[in-house]
Amino acid sequence: MLLLNIRIFPLATMFYTTYALLKNKTCELQGGVCSLNTNDHQSTCVTLPYTCGANKVCCKNGMGGKPKDENRKGTVCYCGQANIPRIVGGEEVKPKNKYPWMARLSVKLGKFMSSCGGSLINNRFVITSAHCVYDGNKSKYVKPQQVKVILADHNRFSTSDDVPGVTRTVPVSRIIPHENYDHSKFDHDMALLRLKKQLDLLAYDEIKPICLPQREGISYKGYVATAIGWGLMDYSDQSSLPDVLLEVTLPILSQRKCRRYVPSGFPVKSTMICTGTTAADVGICLGDSGGPLAVTEGDTYTLVGMPSATFDCGQPKTADVYVRVSKYIDWVKDKTRDSKWCSLPP
């Protein structure tokens, strides 16, 4: 990290950065992390009595406050960029935080907690499945204070993989479900979560948005997509929830094949997209709802779907059904007019 700073910064800044890093060791050697000194009441810093550089405080590891300016990666943010060097049957995502748009949702339903996935799409909004924020027992949507969004997470049962000062839990100020969502038919299964505080998308590699489709007409039939989530690994074993984020690659089916693979009578509509395979033990399952189904176009990841329904998790010749994101671009843009979007990579 120090070598990276030396390469980028001019000599005067390099000296100050080196000096500051040496001073920071006092805090870091005691298990803390140095963060900007801020009186912001929303800061998550739990202070420790150890030494940091000028205008900084020592925070409990993983409890840093505002993003630090020296962590900025540039002046223009781009969407859909995975952190790579160049789920049933799924493999652990490596490297950790490879997909910086991945959000974990924790939803309080009475005495229970429900878990879903979501995708960061800009500095203020996470997109997910509407059924993730719908309380079926009460036939109504949950309140914003019942939902927490966790970003830059990998192992949900441990903080050992958290990125100090980066991994964070963000409260939600507003839930915007699609007006035509039908809980009984999985139709228009989409919702937007407005975060209480806007994110600085230039601050960290581990928190970046995914791109949305640029046009409605593309079917993505024949594309190989990536689904990621913390869903069950074995439907017959309700305790088979993974600790870590998993990923699996799945082919996108034509609408005709999708209709053959879903149970008779299930309405596969143009607003839905499907994946499926002839292999066993490969697919999405309970707990993967709301998470991203993404395709790569060049080096850029584009969000094409979010899980709505699955049948016999991971069984061959069955289809998983997702909401087709490309059908809702105008709706998303209309509901997120007060937010800032990252650019498509050049």
mmCIF file of C-alpha atoms in Angstrom:
data_model
loop_
_atom_site.group_PDB
_atom_site.id
_atom_site.type_symbol
_atom_site.label_atom_id
_atom_site.label_comp_id
_atom_site.label_asym_id
_atom_site.label_seq_id
_atom_site.Cartn_x
_atom_site.Cartn_y
_atom_site.Cartn_z
ATOM 1 C CA MET A 1 0.000 0.000 0.000
ATOM 2 C CA LEU A 2 2.823 2.378 0.834
ATOM 3 C CA LEU A 3 4.502 1.629 -2.499
ATOM 4 C CA LEU A 4 1.259 2.479 -4.229
ATOM 5 C CA ASN A 5 1.146 5.849 -2.477
ATOM 6 C CA ILE A 6 4.761 6.598 -3.391
ATOM 7 C CA ARG A 7 4.042 5.897 -7.017
ATOM 8 C CA ILE A 8 0.982 8.133 -7.181
ATOM 9 C CA PHE A 9 1.626 11.126 -4.939
ATOM 10 C CA PRO A 10 4.196 13.945 -5.487
ATOM 11 C CA LEU A 11 7.249 14.026 -3.191
ATOM 12 C CA ALA A 12 5.864 16.423 -0.559
ATOM 13 C CA THR A 13 2.669 14.406 -0.245
ATOM 14 C CA MET A 14 4.644 11.188 -0.228
ATOM 15 C CA PHE A 15 6.628 12.373 2.788
ATOM 16 C CA TYR A 16 3.531 13.392 4.699
ATOM 17 C CA THR A 17 1.806 10.112 3.839
ATOM 18 C CA THR A 18 4.803 8.084 4.995
ATOM 19 C CA TYR A 19 5.008 10.076 8.238
ATOM 20 C CA ALA A 20 1.281 9.692 8.864
ATOM 21 C CA LEU A 21 1.427 5.940 8.284
ATOM 22 C CA LEU A 22 4.240 5.622 10.808
ATOM 23 C CA LYS A 23 2.244 7.570 13.385
ATOM 24 C CA ASN A 24 -0.844 5.479 12.646
ATOM 25 C CA LYS A 25 0.989 2.355 13.737
ATOM 26 C CA THR A 26 0.446 3.198 17.364
ATOM 27 C CA CYS A 27 -3.309 2.877 16.845
ATOM 28 C CA GLU A 28 -3.159 -0.003 14.385
ATOM 29 C CA LEU A 29 -0.796 -2.067 16.511
ATOM 30 C CA GLN A 30 -3.410 -1.874 19.239
ATOM 31 C CA GLY A 31 -6.068 -3.302 16.927
ATOM 32 C CA GLY A 32 -7.581 0.002 15.827
ATOM 33 C CA VAL A 33 -7.889 1.909 12.567
ATOM 34 C CA CYS A 34 -7.270 5.633 12.018
ATOM 35 C CA SER A 35 -10.180 7.617 10.626
ATOM 36 C CA LEU A 36 -10.933 11.258 9.915
ATOM 37 C CA ASN A 37 -11.926 13.170 13.027
ATOM 38 C CA THR A 38 -15.579 14.036 12.531
ATOM 39 C CA ASN A 39 -18.383 15.147 14.793
ATOM 40 C CA ASP A 40 -20.946 13.685 12.410
ATOM 41 C CA HIS A 41 -23.547 11.975 14.606
ATOM 42 C CA GLN A 42 -23.929 9.267 11.959
ATOM 43 C CA SER A 43 -20.286 8.247 12.204
ATOM 44 C CA THR A 44 -19.856 4.639 13.303
ATOM 45 C CA CYS A 45 -16.523 5.283 15.012
ATOM 46 C CA VAL A 46 -16.065 3.744 18.445
ATOM 47 C CA THR A 47 -12.988 5.617 19.671
ATOM 48 C CA LEU A 48 -9.944 4.015 21.266
ATOM 49 C CA PRO A 49 -7.336 5.910 23.361
ATOM 50 C CA TYR A 50 -4.430 5.439 20.930
ATOM 51 C CA THR A 51 -2.379 7.782 18.732
ATOM 52 C CA CYS A 52 -3.180 8.722 15.127
ATOM 53 C CA GLY A 53 -2.008 11.413 12.716
ATOM 54 C CA ALA A 54 -3.287 14.985 12.652
ATOM 55 C CA ASN A 55 -7.078 15.428 12.569
ATOM 56 C CA LYS A 56 -7.639 11.694 12.971
ATOM 57 C CA VAL A 57 -9.018 9.503 15.713
ATOM 58 C CA CYS A 58 -8.378 5.862 16.541
ATOM 59 C CA CYS A 59 -11.485 3.780 15.895
ATOM 60 C CA LYS A 60 -12.266 0.219 16.834
ATOM 61 C CA ASN A 61 -11.329 -1.979 13.879
ATOM 62 C CA GLY A 62 -14.236 -2.194 11.435
ATOM 63 C CA MET A 63 -15.916 0.863 12.988
ATOM 64 C CA GLY A 64 -14.307 3.688 11.020
ATOM 65 C CA GLY A 65 -16.170 6.885 10.329
ATOM 66 C CA LYS A 66 -16.333 8.812 7.085
ATOM 67 C CA PRO A 67 -14.391 7.607 4.037
ATOM 68 C CA LYS A 68 -10.879 9.017 3.949
ATOM 69 C CA ASP A 69 -9.885 11.303 1.069
ATOM 70 C CA GLU A 70 -6.572 9.500 0.623
ATOM 71 C CA ASN A 71 -8.493 6.346 -0.278
ATOM 72 C CA ARG A 72 -9.978 7.930 -3.386
ATOM 73 C CA LYS A 73 -9.262 5.968 -6.564
ATOM 74 C CA GLY A 74 -9.877 8.701 -9.153
ATOM 75 C CA THR A 75 -12.150 11.544 -10.159
ATOM 76 C CA VAL A 76 -14.634 9.521 -12.248
ATOM 77 C CA CYS A 77 -16.494 6.471 -11.001
ATOM 78 C CA TYR A 78 -17.374 3.597 -13.307
ATOM 79 C CA CYS A 79 -20.052 0.970 -12.806
ATOM 80 C CA GLY A 80 -19.777 -2.789 -13.195
ATOM 81 C CA GLN A 81 -16.079 -3.165 -12.398
ATOM 82 C CA ALA A 82 -15.271 -6.323 -10.426
ATOM 83 C CA ASN A 83 -12.272 -6.485 -8.115
ATOM 84 C CA ILE A 84 -10.342 -9.163 -9.973
ATOM 85 C CA PRO A 85 -6.646 -9.209 -11.187
ATOM 86 C CA ARG A 86 -6.574 -8.932 -15.106
ATOM 87 C CA ILE A 87 -25.961 -20.747 -4.304
ATOM 88 C CA VAL A 88 -26.341 -24.329 -4.811
ATOM 89 C CA GLY A 89 -23.252 -25.928 -6.229
ATOM 90 C CA GLY A 90 -21.647 -22.529 -5.891
ATOM 91 C CA GLU A 91 -18.060 -21.689 -5.088
ATOM 92 C CA GLU A 92 -16.822 -19.153 -2.585
ATOM 93 C CA VAL A 93 -16.311 -15.742 -4.138
ATOM 94 C CA LYS A 94 -12.593 -15.068 -4.476
ATOM 95 C CA PRO A 95 -11.059 -12.634 -3.988
ATOM 96 C CA LYS A 96 -13.244 -11.358 -1.168
ATOM 97 C CA ASN A 97 -15.293 -8.312 -2.186
ATOM 98 C CA LYS A 98 -14.842 -9.255 -5.834
ATOM 99 C CA TYR A 99 -18.341 -7.914 -6.496
ATOM 100 C CA PRO A 100 -18.409 -4.478 -4.816
ATOM 101 C CA TRP A 101 -22.098 -3.881 -5.616
ATOM 102 C CA MET A 102 -23.244 -6.881 -3.568
ATOM 103 C CA ALA A 103 -25.450 -5.916 -0.647
ATOM 104 C CA ARG A 104 -26.736 -8.146 2.125
ATOM 105 C CA LEU A 105 -30.171 -7.246 3.459
ATOM 106 C CA SER A 106 -31.223 -7.991 7.001
ATOM 107 C CA VAL A 107 -34.989 -7.642 7.390
ATOM 108 C CA LYS A 108 -36.692 -7.806 10.786
ATOM 109 C CA LEU A 109 -40.000 -9.673 10.672
ATOM 110 C CA GLY A 110 -41.419 -9.724 14.181
ATOM 111 C CA LYS A 111 -39.156 -11.957 16.283
ATOM 112 C CA PHE A 112 -37.337 -13.263 13.219
ATOM 113 C CA MET A 113 -34.710 -11.947 10.824
ATOM 114 C CA SER A 114 -34.977 -12.543 7.091
ATOM 115 C CA SER A 115 -31.991 -12.367 4.762
ATOM 116 C CA CYS A 116 -31.868 -11.335 1.116
ATOM 117 C CA GLY A 117 -29.441 -9.922 -1.382
ATOM 118 C CA GLY A 118 -29.420 -6.668 -3.284
ATOM 119 C CA SER A 119 -27.297 -4.640 -5.683
ATOM 120 C CA LEU A 120 -25.912 -1.136 -5.272
ATOM 121 C CA ILE A 121 -26.827 0.831 -8.419
ATOM 122 C CA ASN A 122 -25.781 4.388 -7.524
ATOM 123 C CA ASN A 123 -24.771 6.543 -4.578
ATOM 124 C CA ARG A 124 -28.172 6.378 -2.913
ATOM 125 C CA PHE A 125 -30.053 3.246 -3.940
ATOM 126 C CA VAL A 126 -29.929 -0.527 -3.640
ATOM 127 C CA ILE A 127 -32.199 -2.595 -5.876
ATOM 128 C CA THR A 128 -33.717 -5.871 -4.685
ATOM 129 C CA SER A 129 -36.762 -8.127 -5.067
ATOM 130 C CA ALA A 130 -40.037 -6.710 -3.763
ATOM 131 C CA HIS A 131 -40.848 -9.932 -1.924
ATOM 132 C CA CYS A 132 -37.759 -9.391 0.243
ATOM 133 C CA VAL A 133 -39.402 -6.381 1.879
ATOM 134 C CA TYR A 134 -42.962 -7.726 1.876
ATOM 135 C CA ASP A 135 -44.355 -9.329 5.027
ATOM 136 C CA GLY A 136 -46.602 -12.080 3.681
ATOM 137 C CA ASN A 137 -48.075 -12.812 7.113
ATOM 138 C CA LYS A 138 -49.311 -9.230 7.419
ATOM 139 C CA SER A 139 -49.890 -8.674 3.683
ATOM 140 C CA LYS A 140 -47.977 -5.412 3.691
ATOM 141 C CA TYR A 141 -44.493 -4.032 3.171
ATOM 142 C CA VAL A 142 -42.116 -3.708 6.077
ATOM 143 C CA LYS A 143 -41.089 -0.291 7.361
ATOM 144 C CA PRO A 144 -37.707 1.206 6.407
ATOM 145 C CA GLN A 145 -36.424 0.891 9.975
ATOM 146 C CA GLN A 146 -36.882 -2.888 9.728
ATOM 147 C CA VAL A 147 -34.293 -3.117 6.929
ATOM 148 C CA LYS A 148 -30.520 -2.858 7.185
ATOM 149 C CA VAL A 149 -28.166 -2.891 4.199
ATOM 150 C CA ILE A 150 -24.702 -4.352 4.754
ATOM 151 C CA LEU A 151 -22.021 -3.417 2.222
ATOM 152 C CA ALA A 152 -18.521 -4.816 1.631
ATOM 153 C CA ASP A 153 -19.437 -8.001 3.492
ATOM 154 C CA HIS A 154 -18.186 -11.529 2.787
ATOM 155 C CA ASN A 155 -18.630 -13.754 5.836
ATOM 156 C CA ARG A 156 -21.955 -12.863 7.369
ATOM 157 C CA PHE A 157 -21.365 -14.769 10.601
ATOM 158 C CA SER A 158 -17.939 -13.286 11.315
ATOM 159 C CA THR A 159 -16.244 -9.895 11.233
ATOM 160 C CA SER A 160 -12.851 -11.441 10.466
ATOM 161 C CA ASP A 161 -13.275 -10.770 6.730
ATOM 162 C CA ASP A 162 -14.620 -7.237 7.166
ATOM 163 C CA VAL A 163 -12.620 -4.432 5.580
ATOM 164 C CA PRO A 164 -11.643 -2.006 8.374
ATOM 165 C CA GLY A 165 -13.365 1.329 7.932
ATOM 166 C CA VAL A 166 -15.186 0.109 4.815
ATOM 167 C CA THR A 167 -17.591 -2.722 5.693
ATOM 168 C CA ARG A 168 -20.684 -0.995 6.987
ATOM 169 C CA THR A 169 -24.340 -1.306 7.880
ATOM 170 C CA VAL A 170 -26.467 1.388 6.267
ATOM 171 C CA PRO A 171 -30.009 2.233 7.422
ATOM 172 C CA VAL A 172 -32.807 2.660 4.888
ATOM 173 C CA SER A 173 -34.924 5.822 4.696
ATOM 174 C CA ARG A 174 -37.496 4.700 2.140
ATOM 175 C CA ILE A 175 -38.745 1.525 0.450
ATOM 176 C CA ILE A 176 -40.077 1.930 -3.099
ATOM 177 C CA PRO A 177 -41.728 -1.269 -4.362
ATOM 178 C CA HIS A 178 -43.010 -1.487 -7.909
ATOM 179 C CA GLU A 179 -46.605 -0.339 -7.932
ATOM 180 C CA ASN A 180 -47.787 -3.413 -9.856
ATOM 181 C CA TYR A 181 -46.007 -6.049 -7.786
ATOM 182 C CA ASP A 182 -48.207 -9.124 -7.354
ATOM 183 C CA HIS A 183 -47.063 -11.242 -4.422
ATOM 184 C CA SER A 184 -49.057 -14.270 -5.565
ATOM 185 C CA LYS A 185 -47.704 -14.301 -9.131
ATOM 186 C CA PHE A 186 -44.151 -12.955 -8.634
ATOM 187 C CA ASP A 187 -44.967 -10.276 -11.206
ATOM 188 C CA HIS A 188 -43.009 -6.969 -11.187
ATOM 189 C CA ASP A 189 -40.956 -8.318 -8.274
ATOM 190 C CA MET A 190 -38.747 -5.277 -7.799
ATOM 191 C CA ALA A 191 -38.090 -2.702 -5.085
ATOM 192 C CA LEU A 192 -35.669 0.145 -4.496
ATOM 193 C CA LEU A 193 -34.161 0.916 -1.098
ATOM 194 C CA ARG A 194 -33.170 4.526 -0.555
ATOM 195 C CA LEU A 195 -30.219 4.731 1.804
ATOM 196 C CA LYS A 196 -30.358 7.237 4.643
ATOM 197 C CA LYS A 197 -26.952 8.562 3.748
ATOM 198 C CA GLN A 198 -25.434 8.887 0.295
ATOM 199 C CA LEU A 199 -22.270 6.928 -0.455
ATOM 200 C CA ASP A 200 -18.987 8.272 -1.783
ATOM 201 C CA LEU A 201 -18.443 5.969 -4.750
ATOM 202 C CA LEU A 202 -14.890 7.224 -5.270
ATOM 203 C CA ALA A 203 -13.714 6.273 -1.802
ATOM 204 C CA TYR A 204 -13.322 2.488 -1.843
ATOM 205 C CA ASP A 205 -12.852 -0.334 -4.309
ATOM 206 C CA GLU A 206 -15.099 -2.510 -2.120
ATOM 207 C CA ILE A 207 -18.186 -0.291 -2.565
ATOM 208 C CA LYS A 208 -19.041 0.330 -6.215
ATOM 209 C CA PRO A 209 -22.272 0.079 -8.258
ATOM 210 C CA ILE A 210 -23.192 -2.408 -10.946
ATOM 211 C CA CYS A 211 -24.273 -1.221 -14.407
ATOM 212 C CA LEU A 212 -27.860 -1.442 -15.602
ATOM 213 C CA PRO A 213 -28.825 -2.609 -19.106
ATOM 214 C CA GLN A 214 -28.616 0.163 -21.680
ATOM 215 C CA ARG A 215 -31.578 -0.956 -23.756
ATOM 216 C CA GLU A 216 -34.800 -2.876 -23.227
ATOM 217 C CA GLY A 217 -34.862 -5.170 -26.233
ATOM 218 C CA ILE A 218 -31.905 -7.484 -25.592
ATOM 219 C CA SER A 219 -32.984 -10.965 -24.459
ATOM 220 C CA TYR A 220 -29.613 -12.234 -23.142
ATOM 221 C CA LYS A 221 -30.630 -15.688 -24.358
ATOM 222 C CA GLY A 222 -27.557 -17.913 -24.488
ATOM 223 C CA TYR A 223 -25.472 -15.650 -22.253
ATOM 224 C CA VAL A 224 -23.743 -17.251 -19.291
ATOM 225 C CA ALA A 225 -24.628 -15.253 -16.194
ATOM 226 C CA THR A 226 -23.263 -15.143 -12.657
ATOM 227 C CA ALA A 227 -25.560 -15.366 -9.632
ATOM 228 C CA ILE A 228 -24.209 -14.549 -6.181
ATOM 229 C CA GLY A 229 -25.698 -14.852 -2.725
ATOM 230 C CA TRP A 230 -25.765 -16.391 0.731
ATOM 231 C CA GLY A 231 -28.689 -18.741 -0.035
ATOM 232 C CA LEU A 232 -29.156 -22.369 0.994
ATOM 233 C CA MET A 233 -26.687 -24.860 -0.459
ATOM 234 C CA ASP A 234 -29.128 -27.769 -0.055
ATOM 235 C CA TYR A 235 -32.896 -27.263 -0.100
ATOM 236 C CA SER A 236 -33.445 -30.461 1.907
ATOM 237 C CA ASP A 237 -31.233 -29.108 4.692
ATOM 238 C CA GLN A 238 -32.534 -25.826 6.066
ATOM 239 C CA SER A 239 -29.328 -25.438 8.092
ATOM 240 C CA SER A 240 -27.126 -25.405 4.975
ATOM 241 C CA LEU A 241 -26.732 -21.637 4.892
ATOM 242 C CA PRO A 242 -23.167 -20.738 3.919
ATOM 243 C CA ASP A 243 -20.993 -18.459 6.006
ATOM 244 C CA VAL A 244 -19.439 -16.813 2.962
ATOM 245 C CA LEU A 245 -20.734 -15.295 -0.252
ATOM 246 C CA LEU A 246 -21.070 -17.860 -3.046
ATOM 247 C CA GLU A 247 -21.207 -17.532 -6.814
ATOM 248 C CA VAL A 248 -22.410 -19.829 -9.585
ATOM 249 C CA THR A 249 -22.511 -19.487 -13.369
ATOM 250 C CA LEU A 250 -25.754 -20.354 -15.139
ATOM 251 C CA PRO A 251 -26.927 -20.171 -18.752
ATOM 252 C CA ILE A 252 -29.825 -17.859 -19.556
ATOM 253 C CA LEU A 253 -32.702 -19.728 -21.186
ATOM 254 C CA SER A 254 -35.027 -18.747 -23.986
ATOM 255 C CA GLN A 255 -38.581 -17.994 -22.901
ATOM 256 C CA ARG A 256 -39.747 -21.163 -24.671
ATOM 257 C CA LYS A 257 -37.328 -23.409 -22.787
ATOM 258 C CA CYS A 258 -38.115 -21.612 -19.539
ATOM 259 C CA ARG A 259 -41.794 -22.462 -19.910
ATOM 260 C CA ARG A 260 -40.859 -26.120 -20.371
ATOM 261 C CA TYR A 261 -38.720 -26.129 -17.231
ATOM 262 C CA VAL A 262 -41.124 -24.427 -14.805
ATOM 263 C CA PRO A 263 -44.176 -26.144 -13.264
ATOM 264 C CA SER A 264 -47.258 -26.253 -15.438
ATOM 265 C CA GLY A 265 -49.373 -23.161 -14.984
ATOM 266 C CA PHE A 266 -46.583 -20.860 -13.803
ATOM 267 C CA PRO A 267 -46.921 -17.661 -15.873
ATOM 268 C CA VAL A 268 -43.563 -16.865 -17.500
ATOM 269 C CA LYS A 269 -43.954 -13.298 -18.763
ATOM 270 C CA SER A 270 -41.829 -10.968 -20.861
ATOM 271 C CA THR A 271 -40.878 -9.153 -17.653
ATOM 272 C CA MET A 272 -39.101 -12.306 -16.436
ATOM 273 C CA ILE A 273 -35.793 -13.946 -17.328
ATOM 274 C CA CYS A 274 -34.774 -17.529 -16.557
ATOM 275 C CA THR A 275 -31.673 -19.618 -15.958
ATOM 276 C CA GLY A 276 -31.412 -23.385 -15.931
ATOM 277 C CA THR A 277 -29.083 -26.284 -16.555
ATOM 278 C CA THR A 278 -29.108 -30.032 -17.103
ATOM 279 C CA ALA A 279 -26.573 -30.458 -14.282
ATOM 280 C CA ALA A 280 -27.693 -31.326 -10.766
ATOM 281 C CA ASP A 281 -26.951 -29.271 -7.648
ATOM 282 C CA VAL A 282 -26.346 -26.047 -9.557
ATOM 283 C CA GLY A 283 -28.639 -23.064 -9.166
ATOM 284 C CA ILE A 284 -30.057 -20.535 -6.749
ATOM 285 C CA CYS A 285 -32.052 -21.323 -3.616
ATOM 286 C CA LEU A 286 -33.842 -19.791 -0.641
ATOM 287 C CA GLY A 287 -31.919 -16.800 0.655
ATOM 288 C CA ASP A 288 -30.581 -15.777 -2.759
ATOM 289 C CA SER A 289 -33.631 -13.591 -3.426
ATOM 290 C CA GLY A 290 -32.938 -10.027 -4.475
ATOM 291 C CA GLY A 291 -29.295 -10.640 -5.285
ATOM 292 C CA PRO A 292 -27.748 -9.940 -8.676
ATOM 293 C CA LEU A 293 -27.824 -12.076 -11.785
ATOM 294 C CA ALA A 294 -25.200 -10.416 -13.952
ATOM 295 C CA VAL A 295 -23.631 -10.875 -17.359
ATOM 296 C CA THR A 296 -20.267 -9.576 -18.485
ATOM 297 C CA GLU A 297 -19.952 -7.397 -21.547
ATOM 298 C CA GLY A 298 -16.236 -7.013 -22.007
ATOM 299 C CA ASP A 299 -14.947 -6.441 -18.481
ATOM 300 C CA THR A 300 -18.165 -4.800 -17.357
ATOM 301 C CA TYR A 301 -20.855 -6.486 -15.252
ATOM 302 C CA THR A 302 -24.465 -5.661 -16.091
ATOM 303 C CA LEU A 303 -27.417 -6.478 -13.833
ATOM 304 C CA VAL A 304 -29.949 -8.457 -15.867
ATOM 305 C CA GLY A 305 -32.067 -10.131 -13.187
ATOM 306 C CA MET A 306 -32.965 -10.605 -9.534
ATOM 307 C CA PRO A 307 -34.275 -13.951 -8.203
ATOM 308 C CA SER A 308 -38.034 -14.216 -7.799
ATOM 309 C CA ALA A 309 -38.810 -17.946 -7.788
ATOM 310 C CA THR A 310 -36.989 -21.261 -7.823
ATOM 311 C CA PHE A 311 -38.348 -24.789 -8.133
ATOM 312 C CA ASP A 312 -36.577 -27.762 -6.506
ATOM 313 C CA CYS A 313 -33.345 -25.827 -5.933
ATOM 314 C CA GLY A 314 -30.531 -27.007 -8.154
ATOM 315 C CA GLN A 315 -32.325 -29.920 -9.785
ATOM 316 C CA PRO A 316 -31.624 -30.605 -13.473
ATOM 317 C CA LYS A 317 -34.070 -29.340 -16.082
ATOM 318 C CA THR A 318 -35.712 -26.885 -13.735
ATOM 319 C CA ALA A 319 -35.668 -23.140 -14.238
ATOM 320 C CA ASP A 320 -34.973 -20.326 -11.826
ATOM 321 C CA VAL A 321 -37.063 -17.232 -12.505
ATOM 322 C CA TYR A 322 -35.851 -13.647 -12.115
ATOM 323 C CA VAL A 323 -37.330 -10.223 -12.733
ATOM 324 C CA ARG A 324 -35.968 -8.903 -16.060
ATOM 325 C CA VAL A 325 -34.235 -5.651 -15.117
ATOM 326 C CA SER A 326 -34.095 -4.277 -18.667
ATOM 327 C CA LYS A 327 -37.885 -3.936 -18.654
ATOM 328 C CA TYR A 328 -37.772 -1.479 -15.768
ATOM 329 C CA ILE A 329 -34.998 0.974 -16.649
ATOM 330 C CA ASP A 330 -37.352 3.942 -17.086
ATOM 331 C CA TRP A 331 -39.087 3.111 -13.795
ATOM 332 C CA VAL A 332 -35.770 2.897 -11.940
ATOM 333 C CA LYS A 333 -34.471 6.164 -13.391
ATOM 334 C CA ASP A 334 -37.724 7.940 -12.530
ATOM 335 C CA LYS A 335 -37.629 6.790 -8.899
ATOM 336 C CA THR A 336 -33.950 7.648 -8.382
ATOM 337 C CA ARG A 337 -33.788 11.156 -9.831
ATOM 338 C CA ASP A 338 -32.134 12.603 -6.723
ATOM 339 C CA SER A 339 -29.130 10.251 -6.959
ATOM 340 C CA LYS A 340 -25.810 10.237 -8.801
ATOM 341 C CA TRP A 341 -24.864 7.520 -11.269
ATOM 342 C CA CYS A 342 -21.450 6.245 -12.255
ATOM 343 C CA SER A 343 -20.440 6.205 -15.913
ATOM 344 C CA LEU A 344 -20.098 3.233 -18.203
ATOM 345 C CA PRO A 345 -16.425 2.310 -18.565
ATOM 346 C CA PRO A 346 -14.809 3.825 -21.683
#
